[in-house]
Amino acid sequence: MKKTIAITGGSSGIGYETARALARMGHRVVVLARNPDKGKQACDAIGTEGRKPELVVAELSSQASIRRAAEQILRDFDPVDVLIHNAGAWYSDFVLTEDGVERMLAVNHLAGFLLGHLLLPSLVRSGRGRIITVSSDSHFHGKMHWDDLQLSRNYHGLRAYAQSKLANVLFTYELDRRLKQRGLPVSTYAVQPGLVKTDIGVKHTISLHALAWKIRRLGGVSPEKGAETSVYLASSGDVALQSGLYWDKCKPKASSRDSHNEEYGRRLWEISEKLCGINDYFTGTAGS
Ligand SMILES: NC(=O)c1ccc[n+]([C@@H]2O[C@H](COP(=O)([O-])OP(=O)(O)OC[C@H]3O[C@@H](n4cnc5c(N)ncnc54)[C@H](OP(=O)(O)O)[C@@H]3O)[C@@H](O)[C@H]2O)c1
């Protein structure tokens, strides 16, 4: 059965290949992209091989932009069956977003947290909703810096990236617990795509970090290969009951010890709600 699948970061890298594979299967794909021209080019190119994706413009470092994008999705594409928060970035420098949040945390974690909240009523209506969050094995090196989550005193890209990817797994596990408590028909998955040859490490980085990434990615797989687990989780009928797990190469895999810390999961959830101005994450669902 064909699905409606919204994906962030569908204009390049792993997200582009995920959107392309799902469109080739005939699913209705909604690509969220920050750059309208690049987003249009991606949708046009994918449309030459499969069902042409719909474009929604969203700058994920801005909560106002995310809210506008969600409104558009709810208006035009409801019900959404799958949300894939794939977009991610690696920033060398500490910068606060317009919402006053360190931008790696904002884009890599909070954007998915907020979109999940805004689209949850639609995912529940679908009756077979899924939320997939693209994390990374970098989360194994991650530590939650509870005394300074935004790393304002001691920022480093590696530290911020690893923390944001640990936040992805903590969010997936905590969301799964809360969905199950409420009996809501939505399942959730965290994904490790592997080391993938993309431009993530050269877009917002100083030259030293860009060089390090160019060398590191030489050992990586193609974006098409990196997309396989997200594509599988979005489209397979077999995984609906396997919610709340960490996935690699289309199979569940162990994640870090910290990722299973339920106190961490609850704490991150509460901080994320505050940072996004959310009173009740489950509002608009029968589970609120
Ligand atoms: N590459 C790897 O080895 C690797 C390994 C583990 C995990 N991951 C994860 O995989 C995901 C995809 O990364 P990738 O490697 O495919 O990198 P990528 O090619 O740079 O793709 C990242 C996507 O996110 C979008 N994006 C970034 N910042 C955004 C913002 N502020 N607003 C809206 N969209 C934004 C980018 O948009 P533009 O097209 O406009 O740049 C792009 O489409 C990320 O979550 C990353 O952490 C990657």
Short mmCIF file of C-alpha atoms in Angstrom, two decimals, residues 39-153:
data_model
loop_
_atom_site.label_atom_id
_atom_site.label_comp_id
_atom_site.label_asym_id
_atom_site.label_seq_id
_atom_site.Cartn_x
_atom_site.Cartn_y
_atom_site.Cartn_z
CA GLY A 39 14.59 21.52 -3.29
CA LYS A 40 12.84 21.99 -6.64
CA GLN A 41 15.84 20.60 -8.53
CA ALA A 42 15.85 17.54 -6.28
CA CYS A 43 12.11 16.93 -6.74
CA ASP A 44 12.37 17.41 -10.52
CA ALA A 45 15.31 15.00 -10.76
CA ILE A 46 13.57 12.35 -8.63
CA GLY A 47 10.41 12.88 -10.70
CA THR A 48 12.19 11.69 -13.86
CA GLU A 49 12.49 8.21 -12.34
CA GLY A 50 9.52 7.87 -10.02
CA ARG A 51 6.55 9.66 -8.55
CA LYS A 52 7.55 13.35 -8.33
CA PRO A 53 7.89 14.45 -4.70
CA GLU A 54 6.09 17.49 -3.34
CA LEU A 55 8.26 20.29 -1.99
CA VAL A 56 7.79 22.10 1.32
CA VAL A 57 10.30 24.80 2.17
CA ALA A 58 11.54 24.71 5.77
CA GLU A 59 14.55 26.23 7.48
CA LEU A 60 14.97 23.82 10.36
CA SER A 61 16.99 26.17 12.55
CA SER A 62 13.84 28.33 12.82
CA GLN A 63 10.89 27.08 14.86
CA ALA A 64 8.60 29.56 13.07
CA SER A 65 9.62 28.05 9.72
CA ILE A 66 9.06 24.51 11.04
CA ARG A 67 5.59 25.49 12.28
CA ARG A 68 4.70 26.99 8.87
CA ALA A 69 5.93 23.86 7.08
CA ALA A 70 3.89 21.62 9.40
CA GLU A 71 0.77 23.71 8.75
CA GLN A 72 1.28 23.27 5.02
CA ILE A 73 1.80 19.53 5.38
CA LEU A 74 -1.32 19.16 7.55
CA ARG A 75 -3.34 21.19 5.06
CA ASP A 76 -2.12 19.51 1.87
CA PHE A 77 -0.91 16.00 2.72
CA ASP A 78 -2.86 14.75 5.73
CA PRO A 79 -2.68 11.99 6.89
CA VAL A 80 1.06 11.56 6.97
CA ASP A 81 2.11 7.92 7.39
CA VAL A 82 5.83 8.42 7.95
CA LEU A 83 8.01 11.29 9.15
CA ILE A 84 11.74 10.89 8.56
CA HIS A 85 13.88 13.42 10.39
CA ASN A 86 16.98 12.95 8.30
CA ALA A 87 18.34 16.51 8.07
CA GLY A 88 21.50 17.14 10.00
CA ALA A 89 24.45 19.45 10.00
CA TRP A 90 27.96 19.76 11.43
CA TYR A 91 28.93 23.27 12.49
CA SER A 92 32.46 24.26 13.45
CA ASP A 93 31.31 27.42 15.22
CA PHE A 94 28.96 28.15 18.07
CA VAL A 95 25.98 30.17 16.83
CA LEU A 96 22.58 30.73 18.44
CA THR A 97 19.48 30.47 16.26
CA GLU A 98 16.74 33.11 16.23
CA ASP A 99 15.08 31.02 18.98
CA GLY A 100 18.18 31.34 21.15
CA VAL A 101 19.26 27.70 20.76
CA GLU A 102 22.69 26.42 19.73
CA ARG A 103 22.09 25.53 16.09
CA MET A 104 23.48 21.95 16.00
CA LEU A 105 21.07 21.03 18.81
CA ALA A 106 18.33 22.99 17.03
CA VAL A 107 18.69 21.38 13.59
CA ASN A 108 19.82 17.87 14.52
CA HIS A 109 17.51 17.26 17.49
CA LEU A 110 14.90 19.96 18.22
CA ALA A 111 13.65 20.24 14.63
CA GLY A 112 12.68 16.56 14.64
CA PHE A 113 11.23 16.83 18.14
CA LEU A 114 9.03 19.78 17.13
CA LEU A 115 7.98 18.33 13.76
CA GLY A 116 7.09 15.08 15.49
CA HIS A 117 4.82 17.00 17.86
CA LEU A 118 3.17 19.05 15.11
CA LEU A 119 2.58 16.08 12.79
CA LEU A 120 1.66 13.55 15.49
CA PRO A 121 -2.13 13.98 15.16
CA SER A 122 -1.74 13.28 11.43
CA LEU A 123 0.52 10.25 12.04
CA VAL A 124 -2.06 8.93 14.54
CA ARG A 125 -4.86 9.45 11.99
CA SER A 126 -2.90 7.37 9.50
CA GLY A 127 -3.32 4.38 11.84
CA ARG A 128 0.16 3.12 10.87
CA GLY A 129 2.33 6.14 11.67
CA ARG A 130 6.11 5.95 11.90
CA ILE A 131 8.72 8.45 13.06
CA ILE A 132 12.25 7.69 11.88
CA THR A 133 15.17 9.74 13.19
CA VAL A 134 18.54 9.55 11.49
CA SER A 135 21.15 9.35 14.24
CA SER A 136 24.71 8.02 14.00
CA ASP A 137 27.20 5.74 15.72
CA SER A 138 28.80 9.05 16.73
CA HIS A 139 26.28 8.91 19.58
CA PHE A 140 28.53 6.30 21.24
CA HIS A 141 31.03 9.15 21.83
CA GLY A 142 28.25 11.49 22.94
CA LYS A 143 27.66 12.81 26.41
CA MET A 144 24.72 14.88 27.59
CA HIS A 145 26.20 18.09 29.02
CA TRP A 146 23.33 18.72 31.42
CA ASP A 147 24.98 21.72 33.06
CA ASP A 148 25.41 23.40 29.65
CA LEU A 149 23.41 21.50 27.01
CA GLN A 150 24.07 24.21 24.43
CA LEU A 151 27.82 24.04 25.09
CA SER A 152 27.97 27.81 25.34
CA ARG A 153 31.05 27.63 27.59
#
